[in-house]
Tab-separated table of C-alpha atoms in Angstrom:
chain	number	residue	atom	x	y	z
A	14	MET	CA	69.436	4.091	26.248
A	15	GLU	CA	66.202	5.809	27.261
A	16	LYS	CA	65.656	6.879	23.653
A	17	VAL	CA	66.138	3.286	22.502
A	18	PHE	CA	63.523	1.996	24.958
A	19	SER	CA	61.177	4.790	23.896
A	20	LYS	CA	61.537	3.838	20.225
A	21	ILE	CA	60.974	0.163	21.023
A	22	ASN	CA	57.878	1.041	23.058
A	23	THR	CA	56.564	3.188	20.182
A	24	LEU	CA	57.121	0.356	17.699
A	25	ILE	CA	55.345	-2.158	19.943
A	26	ASN	CA	52.392	0.195	20.353
A	27	LYS	CA	52.143	0.589	16.583
A	28	ILE	CA	51.973	-3.188	16.232
A	29	ILE	CA	49.352	-3.417	18.978
A	30	ASN	CA	47.246	-0.687	17.349
A	31	HIS	CA	46.857	-2.838	14.220
A	32	THR	CA	45.933	-6.106	15.942
A	33	PRO	CA	42.391	-7.539	15.838
A	34	TRP	CA	42.306	-7.957	19.622
A	35	TYR	CA	43.001	-4.255	20.206
A	36	ASN	CA	40.100	-3.216	17.972
A	37	ALA	CA	37.882	-5.710	19.812
A	38	TYR	CA	39.148	-4.364	23.145
A	39	TRP	CA	37.699	-0.959	22.223
A	40	GLN	CA	34.614	-2.666	20.757
A	41	GLY	CA	35.052	-0.993	17.384
A	42	SER	CA	35.243	2.610	18.619
A	43	ILE	CA	38.760	3.146	17.202
A	44	LYS	CA	37.143	4.267	13.932
A	45	PHE	CA	36.089	7.467	15.701
A	46	TRP	CA	39.706	8.243	16.681
A	47	LYS	CA	40.729	8.536	13.050
A	48	ASN	CA	39.934	11.253	10.522
A	49	ILE	CA	36.204	10.970	9.893
A	50	PRO	CA	35.390	12.269	6.407
A	51	PHE	CA	33.136	15.297	6.120
A	52	GLU	CA	30.071	15.550	3.891
A	53	LEU	CA	28.983	11.961	4.550
A	54	ASP	CA	25.968	10.824	2.494
A	55	VAL	CA	24.796	8.176	4.948
A	56	VAL	CA	25.612	6.721	8.354
A	57	ASN	CA	24.053	3.987	10.405
A	58	LEU	CA	23.622	3.770	14.143
A	59	GLY	CA	23.054	0.575	16.087
A	60	SER	CA	24.471	-2.262	18.126
A	61	GLY	CA	26.030	-5.619	17.219
A	62	ALA	CA	23.693	-6.528	14.351
A	63	ALA	CA	24.224	-3.119	12.706
A	64	TYR	CA	27.980	-3.277	13.320
A	65	HIS	CA	28.077	-6.438	11.195
A	66	ALA	CA	25.334	-5.490	8.700
A	67	PHE	CA	26.733	-2.369	7.018
A	68	ASP	CA	29.863	-2.051	4.886
A	69	TYR	CA	30.071	0.995	2.620
A	70	SER	CA	33.384	0.103	1.012
A	71	ASP	CA	33.212	-0.381	-2.769
A	72	THR	CA	29.687	1.104	-2.926
A	73	GLY	CA	30.706	4.465	-4.396
A	74	VAL	CA	28.700	6.096	-1.606
A	75	LYS	CA	30.292	8.203	1.127
A	76	GLY	CA	29.059	6.335	4.182
A	77	MET	CA	30.253	5.264	7.616
A	78	ASN	CA	29.166	2.601	10.067
A	79	TRP	CA	28.682	4.314	13.448
A	80	ALA	CA	27.357	1.215	15.204
A	81	LEU	CA	29.251	-0.244	18.167
A	82	SER	CA	28.800	-3.542	19.921
A	83	PRO	CA	27.099	-3.500	22.350
A	84	GLN	CA	25.185	-0.231	22.170
A	85	SER	CA	21.777	1.087	23.235
A	86	LEU	CA	19.542	3.671	21.558
A	87	VAL	CA	20.661	6.220	24.147
A	88	HIS	CA	24.280	5.707	23.086
A	89	ASP	CA	23.180	5.941	19.428
A	90	TYR	CA	21.623	9.320	20.183
A	91	ASN	CA	24.733	10.547	21.965
A	92	ILE	CA	27.013	9.499	19.093
A	93	LEU	CA	24.744	11.266	16.605
A	94	ARG	CA	24.742	14.446	18.716
A	95	ASN	CA	28.540	14.407	18.902
A	96	TYR	CA	29.249	13.673	15.219
A	97	PHE	CA	26.292	14.906	13.135
A	98	SER	CA	28.389	17.802	11.777
A	99	TYR	CA	30.242	15.288	9.566
A	100	LEU	CA	27.042	14.706	7.583
A	101	ARG	CA	26.114	16.706	4.524
A	102	GLU	CA	22.765	18.478	4.391
A	103	GLY	CA	20.056	15.975	3.511
A	104	ALA	CA	22.178	12.949	4.466
A	105	VAL	CA	20.472	9.734	5.551
A	106	VAL	CA	20.710	8.470	9.127
A	107	ILE	CA	19.880	4.763	9.404
A	108	ILE	CA	18.572	3.940	12.883
A	109	THR	CA	19.037	0.194	13.235
A	110	ILE	CA	16.532	-1.611	15.441
A	111	CYS	CA	16.564	-5.183	16.748
A	112	PRO	CA	13.739	-7.120	18.445
A	113	PHE	CA	14.813	-6.226	21.997
A	114	SER	CA	15.859	-2.617	21.318
A	115	CYS	CA	12.842	-1.441	23.295
A	116	LEU	CA	14.234	-2.723	26.612
A	117	TYR	CA	16.982	-1.453	28.911
A	118	SER	CA	20.369	-3.147	28.687
A	119	GLN	CA	22.822	-3.061	31.569
A	120	TYR	CA	26.402	-2.534	30.433
A	121	SER	CA	29.528	-3.147	32.442
A	122	LYS	CA	32.211	-0.525	33.068
A	123	GLN	CA	34.305	-2.304	30.433
A	124	SER	CA	31.530	-1.863	27.861
A	125	ASN	CA	31.087	1.803	28.765
A	126	PHE	CA	34.727	2.867	28.666
A	127	LYS	CA	34.888	2.844	24.860
A	128	TYR	CA	32.947	6.113	24.914
A	129	TYR	CA	35.480	8.150	26.914
A	130	PRO	CA	37.761	8.932	23.945
A	131	ILE	CA	34.897	9.633	21.525
A	132	LEU	CA	32.065	11.391	23.391
A	133	HIS	CA	31.761	14.657	25.278
A	134	PRO	CA	31.833	13.937	29.038
A	135	ALA	CA	28.302	15.313	29.457
A	136	THR	CA	26.958	12.621	27.107
A	137	ILE	CA	28.709	9.652	28.749
A	138	ILE	CA	26.387	7.602	30.931
A	139	ASP	CA	27.736	7.077	34.479
A	140	PHE	CA	30.744	9.277	33.734
A	141	ASP	CA	33.715	8.599	36.050
A	142	ASP	CA	36.723	10.915	35.898
A	143	ASN	CA	39.090	8.261	37.282
A	144	GLU	CA	37.903	5.842	34.626
A	145	ARG	CA	38.450	8.460	31.918
A	146	THR	CA	42.041	8.944	33.124
A	147	ARG	CA	42.658	5.190	32.997
A	148	VAL	CA	41.163	4.962	29.517
A	149	TYR	CA	43.333	7.754	28.127
A	150	LEU	CA	46.467	6.180	29.576
A	151	ILE	CA	45.634	2.900	27.840
A	152	ARG	CA	44.872	4.657	24.566
A	153	GLN	CA	48.069	6.714	24.670
A	154	ASN	CA	50.389	3.872	25.646
A	155	PRO	CA	48.718	0.445	25.765
A	156	PHE	CA	51.945	-1.512	26.214
A	157	LYS	CA	53.084	0.554	29.179
A	158	SER	CA	49.604	0.465	30.748
A	159	MET	CA	49.072	-3.310	30.478
A	160	PRO	CA	52.209	-5.033	29.150
A	161	LEU	CA	51.398	-8.632	30.095
A	162	TYR	CA	47.882	-8.399	28.693
A	163	CYS	CA	49.199	-6.917	25.437
A	164	ILE	CA	51.750	-9.695	25.045
A	165	LYS	CA	49.178	-12.387	25.823
A	166	MET	CA	46.530	-11.066	23.417
A	167	THR	CA	48.987	-10.390	20.593
A	168	LEU	CA	50.310	-13.955	20.869
A	169	MET	CA	46.742	-15.287	20.862
A	170	ASP	CA	46.009	-13.276	17.711
A	171	ALA	CA	49.081	-14.768	16.038
A	172	ILE	CA	48.093	-18.299	17.065
A	173	SER	CA	44.546	-17.724	15.826
A	174	PHE	CA	45.841	-16.444	12.489
A	175	ILE	CA	48.072	-19.507	12.019
A	176	TYR	CA	45.276	-21.840	13.140
A	177	HIS	CA	42.828	-20.463	10.570
A	178	LYS	CA	45.467	-20.728	7.860
A	179	ILE	CA	45.980	-24.416	8.611
A	180	ILE	CA	42.492	-25.575	9.600
A	181	PRO	CA	39.862	-25.550	6.819
A	182	PHE	CA	37.000	-23.062	7.205
A	183	ARG	CA	33.987	-24.451	9.038
A	184	LYS	CA	30.527	-23.045	8.562
A	185	PRO	CA	29.057	-21.597	11.761
A	186	ASN	CA	26.341	-23.541	13.549
A	187	LEU	CA	23.528	-21.038	13.082
A	188	LYS	CA	20.939	-23.065	14.990
A	189	ALA	CA	23.197	-23.274	18.019
A	190	SER	CA	23.915	-19.530	17.894
A	191	ALA	CA	20.190	-18.745	17.533
A	192	ASP	CA	19.327	-20.853	20.580
A	193	ALA	CA	22.155	-19.326	22.598
A	194	MET	CA	21.082	-15.786	21.689
A	195	MET	CA	17.430	-16.353	22.515
A	196	ASN	CA	18.279	-17.981	25.847
A	197	GLY	CA	20.697	-15.154	26.587
A	198	TRP	CA	18.075	-12.476	25.881
A	199	LYS	CA	15.488	-14.238	28.022
A	200	SER	CA	17.947	-14.392	30.895
A	201	GLN	CA	19.178	-10.824	30.396
A	202	PHE	CA	15.720	-9.276	30.361
A	203	GLY	CA	14.007	-11.682	32.758
A	204	ILE	CA	11.534	-13.050	30.200
A	205	SER	CA	10.195	-16.590	30.532
A	206	ASP	CA	7.588	-16.448	27.748
A	207	ILE	CA	8.321	-14.164	24.799
A	208	SER	CA	4.686	-14.449	23.635
A	209	ALA	CA	3.326	-13.008	26.872
A	210	PRO	CA	2.417	-9.304	27.123
A	211	LEU	CA	5.151	-7.010	28.429
A	212	SER	CA	5.380	-6.589	32.184
A	213	GLU	CA	4.754	-3.155	33.706
A	214	LYS	CA	8.518	-2.742	34.076
A	215	HIS	CA	9.152	-3.555	30.421
A	216	LEU	CA	6.254	-1.367	29.270
A	217	ALA	CA	7.877	1.553	31.110
A	218	GLU	CA	11.223	0.751	29.464
A	219	GLN	CA	9.564	0.530	26.057
A	220	LYS	CA	7.944	3.947	26.569
A	221	SER	CA	11.293	5.448	27.553
A	222	ARG	CA	13.121	3.881	24.613
A	223	ARG	CA	10.400	5.068	22.208
A	224	GLU	CA	10.928	8.582	23.523
A	225	THR	CA	14.660	8.237	22.792
A	226	LEU	CA	13.887	6.935	19.303
A	227	ASN	CA	11.536	9.864	18.678
A	228	ASN	CA	14.222	12.262	19.928
A	229	ILE	CA	16.690	10.844	17.391
A	230	VAL	CA	14.140	11.305	14.609
A	231	ILE	CA	13.359	14.871	15.697
A	232	PHE	CA	17.070	15.688	16.049
A	233	CYS	CA	17.651	14.544	12.466
A	234	LYS	CA	14.744	16.468	10.994
A	235	GLU	CA	15.696	19.674	12.801
A	236	ARG	CA	19.085	19.481	11.049
A	237	ASN	CA	17.720	18.588	7.635
A	238	LEU	CA	18.850	14.970	7.895
A	239	LYS	CA	16.689	12.052	6.744
A	240	PRO	CA	16.075	9.410	9.447
A	241	VAL	CA	15.026	5.912	8.432
A	242	ILE	CA	14.516	2.881	10.637
A	243	VAL	CA	15.960	-0.435	9.473
A	244	ILE	CA	15.608	-3.890	10.989
A	245	PRO	CA	18.456	-5.978	9.516
A	246	PRO	CA	18.077	-9.552	8.268
A	247	MET	CA	18.416	-12.559	10.540
A	248	HIS	CA	18.686	-16.216	9.721
A	249	LYS	CA	15.496	-18.261	9.885
A	250	THR	CA	16.874	-20.328	12.784
A	251	LEU	CA	16.397	-17.157	14.829
A	252	THR	CA	13.362	-15.521	13.205
A	253	ASN	CA	11.402	-18.781	13.440
A	254	GLN	CA	11.597	-18.414	17.219
A	255	TYR	CA	9.846	-15.029	17.165
A	256	THR	CA	6.098	-15.557	17.555
A	257	ASP	CA	3.522	-13.194	16.057
A	258	ALA	CA	2.605	-12.090	19.580
A	259	PHE	CA	6.239	-11.275	20.351
A	260	LEU	CA	6.674	-9.217	17.191
A	261	ALA	CA	3.438	-7.335	17.900
A	262	ASN	CA	4.394	-6.582	21.518
A	263	TYR	CA	8.121	-5.924	21.228
A	264	VAL	CA	8.574	-4.535	17.715
A	265	GLU	CA	5.339	-3.232	16.207
A	266	ALA	CA	4.121	-1.602	19.428
A	267	PHE	CA	7.547	-0.049	19.981
A	268	LEU	CA	7.685	1.500	16.501
A	269	SER	CA	4.055	2.595	16.477
A	270	GLY	CA	3.732	6.349	16.020
A	271	VAL	CA	7.419	6.943	15.182
A	272	ASP	CA	7.538	9.464	12.341
A	273	ALA	CA	10.153	7.861	10.090
A	274	PRO	CA	10.120	5.283	7.255
A	275	ILE	CA	10.516	1.718	8.532
A	276	TYR	CA	12.183	-1.013	6.487
A	277	ASN	CA	11.963	-4.488	7.986
A	278	TYR	CA	14.451	-6.969	6.485
A	279	MET	CA	14.187	-9.433	9.360
A	280	LYS	CA	12.805	-12.232	7.180
A	281	ASP	CA	14.095	-11.010	3.821
A	282	THR	CA	14.243	-13.968	1.449
A	283	ASP	CA	17.460	-12.654	-0.128
A	284	PHE	CA	19.271	-13.285	3.163
A	285	GLN	CA	18.325	-16.799	4.216
A	286	SER	CA	21.414	-18.580	2.898
A	287	GLU	CA	23.869	-19.737	5.547
A	288	ASP	CA	26.653	-18.366	3.349
A	289	VAL	CA	25.930	-14.719	4.321
A	290	TYR	CA	25.983	-15.196	8.107
A	291	SER	CA	28.657	-15.534	10.773
A	292	SER	CA	25.925	-16.218	13.366
A	293	ALA	CA	22.138	-16.306	13.269
A	294	LEU	CA	22.073	-12.544	14.012
A	295	PHE	CA	25.271	-11.260	12.381
A	296	LEU	CA	25.948	-11.046	8.661
A	297	ASN	CA	29.460	-11.873	7.502
A	298	LYS	CA	31.518	-9.516	5.300
A	299	HIS	CA	29.969	-10.863	2.112
A	300	GLY	CA	26.465	-10.579	3.542
A	301	ALA	CA	27.110	-7.048	4.809
A	302	LYS	CA	28.182	-5.833	1.366
A	303	LEU	CA	25.091	-7.375	-0.249
A	304	PHE	CA	22.779	-5.921	2.385
A	305	THR	CA	24.353	-2.450	2.337
A	306	SER	CA	24.037	-2.334	-1.431
A	307	LYS	CA	20.370	-3.322	-1.243
A	308	VAL	CA	19.557	-0.660	1.371
A	309	LEU	CA	21.454	2.068	-0.513
A	310	LYS	CA	19.532	1.258	-3.706
A	311	LEU	CA	16.245	1.435	-1.803
A	312	LEU	CA	17.220	4.840	-0.397
A	313	GLY	CA	18.159	6.116	-3.841
A	314	LEU	CA	21.825	6.541	-2.930
A	315	LYS	CA	23.101	3.867	-5.308
A	316	LYS	CA	22.024	2.719	-8.767
């Protein structure tokens, strides 16, 4: 009887491992659990925008999206330090930057735990051994660790799948998502006027983040990798809210003096159609394939 229950538990875990909610639970980090190919030609780092902007499938280029959502530049650096050996000599490392990348982001314990199975303990911010134990128990046997939650989320996935099969596709409200994102960033970083000069606190954060960015660039060059900085496209409902003063203070000043090529696609005219976005900041699958192809051609990795 015990063997029967064990087999049932194993089967349930296999089902759970292939559900959308379980991938979202780990915020995309499951890709690092699997066999990462060696001799990669290109990888990208980054947070949510990068996670949705790059898709190397069907490009003929050996690439991998190393972005996670959410993720800071410090986490980018730690992922690169842990996995750079999978890159071939001379490979390209795309460092994806967004308008508020220069500021500190506070992440919850839930957001941080995705790193326990994929990073060396010394490179995990606010490492907690008890939390690591909990994380590994969930990874090894999710159904046993949180049965009710697994049942609930799997049922919700099934309902969502049926719902989207029945209900016609609706285009996302990009203006609403742009407003929500901008208001969220203002609240998160304590900014009332995005056109105003950075506060002393934010200037200190920007200096620290620039140092991290420079460290990533130096790390790449020391290992004969080619770092490039990319700002992905955003819909005009969002970019129209960025003033010239904001871009000068938060983006241009941040990237000033960084010794790597910079490619700014923020207002790229090829990506202003609503059809390539799932939100004002995130490209959809179609948009990601178009954008990835464009960047790879620019970098000389694709004809």
